[in-house]
Amino acid sequence: MIDKEKKIQHFLKLYYSDIDNFKIKHLPSWVSFYAYQLQNEVNKTTPRYYRKYIPGEIVLVNFGTSIGQELCGPHFAVVLNKKDDKYKTVLTVVPLSSKLHSSYVSLGKELTNRMQEAVFASRKSTSNELKSVSKELSELPNILKGGPKATKEEINIITQSTALQKMSKKYKQTNAVDEKDWIFLKGLLAKYANSDHYPTLSKVSDLFEATDKLNEKLIKLNLSTNKIKKFSNEVKKHNKNTFAAVNNIKTISKLRLIDFYDRSVVNRILISDNALHKIKISLNNLI
């Protein structure tokens, strides 16, 4: 224990120092992350399966606090593995940098362009979904068209319901139905769904069900739009030239990967075949 304490003293001196150095400033977050991952290994709670990556895929990696000229901190990187699967825990990557170095390979605006393409594709997909929902909304009245007239019994159910009369009065005043009333209406109409004895109320029940489903779609689309907007704002921060740090090629644990976009709205982001070819040629020359 005493030996351990002696060995850690120099580290702690740096850890708690006020030295203006990026690596030292990054130490607390890196040590926290490192300890968390080690604890998971001790507890045997590391993931059983991992995301599968493909060659040329752009990932964000926490390279941690390194020494010398090794890249440190979070950096985008390009996956090189040809045969990855959900059971493999490591990836071989080439880090990307926005800073020019004599040993780096210039990729122009590769990172920015690929991200912008991803944003455009996501917006287009969301726009198409919105058009589809809009069309469904316009067709909602068709559910009630051509149906039979309300029976006397159905009319009595509506006119004799005090709750419905109050809701009708409120709607005329506000031109809106609040959530509590909507839930009550759905519950009331659900009793008559798919009923031959109450054909009109059954049709209205179908209308409410279709409206609910479309509302859920609109909520999801709104959420997707916000996620895409957030990612688009992040992309604007990386409008710089990209350089592949081929001399920093490294095999890393997939646990080092940081999610930098929501996969529910953005597909895989890949560098171009030409850029990947440039990296491979440079690696061949390096090796």
Short mmCIF file of C-alpha atoms in Angstrom, two decimals:
data_model
loop_
_atom_site.label_atom_id
_atom_site.label_comp_id
_atom_site.label_asym_id
_atom_site.label_seq_id
_atom_site.Cartn_x
_atom_site.Cartn_y
_atom_site.Cartn_z
CA MET A 1 0.00 0.00 0.00
CA ILE A 2 2.85 2.38 0.89
CA ASP A 3 4.53 1.61 -2.44
CA LYS A 4 1.29 2.42 -4.25
CA GLU A 5 1.03 5.75 -2.43
CA LYS A 6 4.58 6.69 -3.38
CA LYS A 7 4.02 5.90 -7.04
CA ILE A 8 0.83 7.98 -7.22
CA GLN A 9 2.24 11.10 -5.53
CA HIS A 10 3.82 12.59 -8.67
CA PHE A 11 0.61 11.97 -10.61
CA LEU A 12 -1.52 13.64 -7.92
CA LYS A 13 0.78 16.65 -7.89
CA LEU A 14 0.11 17.16 -11.58
CA TYR A 15 -3.56 16.22 -11.25
CA TYR A 16 -4.25 19.00 -8.73
CA SER A 17 -1.92 21.57 -10.29
CA ASP A 18 -3.02 24.77 -12.03
CA ILE A 19 -0.59 24.34 -14.91
CA ASP A 20 -2.07 25.68 -18.15
CA ASN A 21 -1.71 22.48 -20.16
CA PHE A 22 -4.43 20.77 -22.19
CA LYS A 23 -3.37 17.25 -21.20
CA ILE A 24 -3.28 18.06 -17.49
CA LYS A 25 -6.64 19.84 -17.70
CA HIS A 26 -8.07 16.77 -19.45
CA LEU A 27 -6.81 14.40 -16.73
CA PRO A 28 -9.86 14.54 -14.38
CA SER A 29 -12.38 13.60 -17.09
CA TRP A 30 -10.05 10.94 -18.50
CA VAL A 31 -9.34 9.37 -15.07
CA SER A 32 -13.06 9.33 -14.30
CA PHE A 33 -13.81 7.60 -17.62
CA TYR A 34 -10.89 5.17 -17.20
CA ALA A 35 -11.89 4.22 -13.64
CA TYR A 36 -15.51 3.73 -14.74
CA GLN A 37 -14.47 1.31 -17.50
CA LEU A 38 -12.08 -0.58 -15.20
CA GLN A 39 -14.85 -0.94 -12.61
CA ASN A 40 -17.14 -2.39 -15.27
CA GLU A 41 -14.45 -4.92 -16.15
CA VAL A 42 -14.05 -5.88 -12.48
CA ASN A 43 -17.83 -6.18 -12.08
CA LYS A 44 -18.07 -8.03 -15.42
CA THR A 45 -20.66 -5.55 -16.65
CA THR A 46 -19.04 -4.59 -19.94
CA PRO A 47 -21.33 -4.90 -22.99
CA ARG A 48 -21.83 -8.33 -24.49
CA TYR A 49 -22.51 -6.98 -27.97
CA TYR A 50 -21.17 -3.96 -29.80
CA ARG A 51 -22.17 -1.92 -32.81
CA LYS A 52 -20.82 -3.22 -36.11
CA TYR A 53 -18.71 -0.75 -38.10
CA ILE A 54 -17.67 -0.72 -41.74
CA PRO A 55 -14.53 0.57 -43.54
CA GLY A 56 -14.54 4.33 -44.02
CA GLU A 57 -17.07 4.99 -41.26
CA ILE A 58 -16.45 8.16 -39.29
CA VAL A 59 -16.43 7.76 -35.51
CA LEU A 60 -15.64 10.03 -32.56
CA VAL A 61 -12.99 8.59 -30.26
CA ASN A 62 -11.88 9.52 -26.76
CA PHE A 63 -8.12 9.03 -27.11
CA GLY A 64 -7.65 9.99 -23.48
CA THR A 65 -4.60 11.71 -22.01
CA SER A 66 -1.58 10.59 -23.97
CA ILE A 67 2.16 11.34 -23.93
CA GLY A 68 4.48 12.92 -26.46
CA GLN A 69 3.05 13.63 -29.90
CA GLU A 70 0.24 11.06 -29.63
CA LEU A 71 -3.19 12.56 -30.27
CA CYS A 72 -5.20 13.02 -27.11
CA GLY A 73 -8.73 13.95 -26.15
CA PRO A 74 -11.73 13.50 -28.46
CA HIS A 75 -10.98 13.24 -32.18
CA PHE A 76 -12.89 12.04 -35.20
CA ALA A 77 -11.38 8.96 -36.81
CA VAL A 78 -11.87 6.67 -39.79
CA VAL A 79 -12.54 2.95 -39.30
CA LEU A 80 -10.27 0.62 -41.30
CA ASN A 81 -11.60 -2.81 -40.26
CA LYS A 82 -12.93 -4.89 -43.16
CA LYS A 83 -14.61 -7.57 -41.06
CA ASP A 84 -16.14 -6.16 -37.94
CA ASP A 85 -19.07 -7.73 -36.07
CA LYS A 86 -21.06 -7.31 -32.87
CA TYR A 87 -18.74 -9.62 -30.91
CA LYS A 88 -15.51 -7.75 -31.68
CA THR A 89 -14.48 -5.27 -29.02
CA VAL A 90 -11.76 -3.32 -30.83
CA LEU A 91 -11.35 -1.24 -33.99
CA THR A 92 -8.34 -0.03 -35.94
CA VAL A 93 -8.73 3.63 -36.78
CA VAL A 94 -6.86 6.55 -38.33
CA PRO A 95 -7.51 9.77 -36.38
CA LEU A 96 -8.60 12.93 -38.17
CA SER A 97 -7.33 16.40 -37.35
CA SER A 98 -8.05 19.95 -38.43
CA LYS A 99 -4.38 20.87 -38.03
CA LEU A 100 -1.83 20.52 -40.79
CA HIS A 101 1.25 18.35 -40.22
CA SER A 102 3.91 17.19 -42.66
CA SER A 103 3.06 13.52 -42.09
CA TYR A 104 -0.72 13.99 -42.40
CA VAL A 105 -2.83 13.36 -45.50
CA SER A 106 -4.97 16.28 -46.66
CA LEU A 107 -8.62 15.33 -47.24
CA GLY A 108 -9.92 18.83 -47.92
CA LYS A 109 -13.41 19.45 -46.49
CA GLU A 110 -14.11 15.70 -46.31
CA LEU A 111 -15.45 15.63 -42.74
CA THR A 112 -17.67 18.68 -43.17
CA ASN A 113 -18.99 17.54 -46.55
CA ARG A 114 -19.89 14.05 -45.36
CA MET A 115 -21.65 15.41 -42.29
CA GLN A 116 -23.58 17.96 -44.33
CA GLU A 117 -24.67 15.17 -46.70
CA ALA A 118 -25.94 13.23 -43.67
CA VAL A 119 -27.92 16.25 -42.48
CA PHE A 120 -29.41 16.76 -45.96
CA ALA A 121 -30.40 13.07 -46.24
CA SER A 122 -32.04 13.16 -42.79
CA ARG A 123 -33.97 16.33 -43.59
CA LYS A 124 -35.16 14.87 -46.88
CA SER A 125 -36.32 11.68 -45.18
CA THR A 126 -38.17 13.64 -42.48
CA SER A 127 -39.73 15.91 -45.11
CA ASN A 128 -41.03 12.89 -47.05
CA GLU A 129 -42.51 11.43 -43.86
CA LEU A 130 -44.18 14.75 -43.10
CA LYS A 131 -45.73 14.84 -46.60
CA SER A 132 -47.05 11.33 -46.04
CA VAL A 133 -48.61 12.30 -42.70
CA SER A 134 -50.12 15.45 -44.24
CA LYS A 135 -51.75 13.32 -46.93
CA GLU A 136 -53.16 10.95 -44.30
CA LEU A 137 -54.50 13.93 -42.35
CA SER A 138 -56.30 15.26 -45.44
CA GLU A 139 -57.90 11.86 -45.92
CA LEU A 140 -59.24 11.55 -42.36
CA PRO A 141 -62.74 12.93 -43.22
CA ASN A 142 -63.11 10.07 -45.74
CA ILE A 143 -63.51 7.68 -42.81
CA LEU A 144 -66.97 9.13 -42.15
CA LYS A 145 -68.00 9.45 -45.79
CA GLY A 146 -70.55 7.04 -47.20
CA GLY A 147 -71.46 5.70 -43.80
CA PRO A 148 -74.99 5.09 -42.55
CA LYS A 149 -76.92 7.82 -40.76
CA ALA A 150 -76.85 7.81 -36.99
CA THR A 151 -79.54 5.63 -35.44
CA LYS A 152 -81.99 6.99 -32.86
CA GLU A 153 -80.14 5.05 -30.19
CA GLU A 154 -76.85 6.64 -31.18
CA ILE A 155 -78.41 10.10 -31.17
CA ASN A 156 -79.79 9.44 -27.69
CA ILE A 157 -76.35 8.36 -26.43
CA ILE A 158 -74.88 11.66 -27.63
CA THR A 159 -77.68 14.02 -26.58
CA GLN A 160 -78.21 12.44 -23.16
CA SER A 161 -74.54 12.56 -22.18
CA THR A 162 -74.06 15.56 -19.86
CA ALA A 163 -70.28 15.29 -20.24
CA LEU A 164 -70.53 15.45 -24.02
CA GLN A 165 -72.79 18.50 -23.87
CA LYS A 166 -70.31 20.31 -21.60
CA MET A 167 -67.45 19.40 -23.91
CA SER A 168 -69.41 20.60 -26.94
CA LYS A 169 -70.09 23.93 -25.26
CA LYS A 170 -66.42 24.31 -24.31
CA TYR A 171 -65.33 23.47 -27.86
CA LYS A 172 -67.60 26.17 -29.32
CA GLN A 173 -66.00 28.70 -26.96
CA THR A 174 -62.33 27.70 -27.35
CA ASN A 175 -62.32 25.82 -30.68
CA ALA A 176 -60.09 23.23 -29.00
CA VAL A 177 -60.32 19.92 -27.10
CA ASP A 178 -58.01 19.51 -24.13
CA GLU A 179 -56.20 16.24 -23.39
CA LYS A 180 -58.51 15.20 -20.54
CA ASP A 181 -61.61 15.55 -22.74
CA TRP A 182 -59.88 13.75 -25.61
CA ILE A 183 -59.10 10.76 -23.40
CA PHE A 184 -62.70 10.70 -22.15
CA LEU A 185 -64.04 10.76 -25.72
CA LYS A 186 -61.75 7.93 -26.80
CA GLY A 187 -62.84 5.84 -23.83
CA LEU A 188 -66.51 6.50 -24.57
CA LEU A 189 -66.23 5.68 -28.27
CA ALA A 190 -64.08 2.59 -27.67
CA LYS A 191 -67.18 0.86 -26.32
CA TYR A 192 -68.77 1.10 -29.76
CA ALA A 193 -65.73 0.24 -31.91
CA ASN A 194 -66.36 -2.42 -34.58
CA SER A 195 -70.02 -2.54 -33.60
CA ASP A 196 -72.71 -3.30 -36.20
CA HIS A 197 -75.34 -2.08 -33.75
CA TYR A 198 -73.74 1.38 -33.52
CA PRO A 199 -72.30 1.91 -37.05
CA THR A 200 -71.86 5.69 -36.87
CA LEU A 201 -70.22 5.70 -33.43
CA SER A 202 -68.00 2.87 -34.66
CA LYS A 203 -66.91 5.04 -37.60
CA VAL A 204 -66.22 7.99 -35.28
CA SER A 205 -64.18 5.65 -33.08
CA ASP A 206 -62.13 4.69 -36.15
CA LEU A 207 -61.60 8.39 -36.85
CA PHE A 208 -60.32 9.01 -33.33
CA GLU A 209 -57.99 6.03 -33.52
CA ALA A 210 -56.56 7.19 -36.88
CA THR A 211 -56.16 10.73 -35.51
CA ASP A 212 -54.28 9.41 -32.48
CA LYS A 213 -51.87 7.42 -34.65
CA LEU A 214 -51.17 10.44 -36.84
CA ASN A 215 -50.62 12.58 -33.76
CA GLU A 216 -48.01 10.08 -32.52
CA LYS A 217 -46.28 10.25 -35.90
CA LEU A 218 -46.24 14.06 -35.76
CA ILE A 219 -44.75 14.02 -32.26
CA LYS A 220 -41.98 11.66 -33.45
CA LEU A 221 -41.35 13.81 -36.54
CA ASN A 222 -41.09 16.91 -34.38
CA LEU A 223 -38.58 15.13 -32.14
CA SER A 224 -36.60 13.98 -35.18
CA THR A 225 -36.58 17.53 -36.59
CA ASN A 226 -35.15 18.87 -33.32
CA LYS A 227 -32.46 16.16 -33.28
CA ILE A 228 -31.47 16.92 -36.87
CA LYS A 229 -31.34 20.65 -36.09
CA LYS A 230 -29.08 19.96 -33.10
CA PHE A 231 -26.76 17.80 -35.21
CA SER A 232 -26.74 20.42 -37.98
CA ASN A 233 -25.59 23.05 -35.48
CA GLU A 234 -22.77 20.72 -34.38
CA VAL A 235 -21.72 20.17 -37.98
CA LYS A 236 -21.26 23.93 -38.45
CA LYS A 237 -18.55 23.85 -35.78
CA HIS A 238 -16.42 21.53 -37.91
CA ASN A 239 -16.28 23.61 -41.08
CA LYS A 240 -12.51 23.20 -41.43
CA ASN A 241 -10.09 21.27 -43.59
CA THR A 242 -9.55 17.65 -42.60
CA PHE A 243 -6.24 15.83 -42.32
CA ALA A 244 -5.77 12.09 -41.72
CA ALA A 245 -3.12 11.48 -39.04
CA VAL A 246 -1.91 8.22 -40.61
CA ASN A 247 1.16 8.06 -38.36
CA ASN A 248 -1.24 7.88 -35.40
CA ILE A 249 -3.04 4.75 -36.63
CA LYS A 250 -4.28 2.94 -33.56
CA THR A 251 -6.28 -0.06 -32.38
CA ILE A 252 -8.80 1.09 -29.79
CA SER A 253 -11.53 -0.40 -27.63
CA LYS A 254 -15.05 0.30 -28.86
CA LEU A 255 -15.67 1.56 -25.33
CA ARG A 256 -13.69 4.67 -26.30
CA LEU A 257 -16.28 5.65 -28.92
CA ILE A 258 -18.49 8.66 -28.29
CA ASP A 259 -21.96 8.99 -29.86
CA PHE A 260 -21.87 12.27 -31.74
CA TYR A 261 -25.18 11.86 -33.59
CA ASP A 262 -28.51 10.18 -33.00
CA ARG A 263 -28.73 7.02 -35.11
CA SER A 264 -32.53 7.19 -35.09
CA VAL A 265 -32.35 10.19 -37.45
CA VAL A 266 -28.89 10.03 -39.03
CA ASN A 267 -27.48 7.08 -40.96
CA ARG A 268 -23.84 5.97 -40.93
CA ILE A 269 -21.45 8.73 -41.95
CA LEU A 270 -18.76 7.49 -44.34
CA ILE A 271 -15.82 9.23 -45.97
CA SER A 272 -15.68 9.06 -49.76
CA ASP A 273 -14.01 6.13 -51.54
CA ASN A 274 -11.40 8.56 -52.86
CA ALA A 275 -10.51 9.79 -49.36
CA LEU A 276 -10.29 6.22 -48.02
CA HIS A 277 -8.05 5.29 -50.96
CA LYS A 278 -5.74 8.22 -50.11
CA ILE A 279 -5.44 7.01 -46.52
CA LYS A 280 -4.67 3.43 -47.56
CA ILE A 281 -1.94 4.53 -50.01
CA SER A 282 -0.33 6.68 -47.32
CA LEU A 283 -0.46 3.79 -44.83
CA ASN A 284 1.21 1.48 -47.35
CA ASN A 285 3.99 4.03 -47.81
CA LEU A 286 4.31 4.42 -44.03
CA ILE A 287 4.56 0.69 -43.38
#
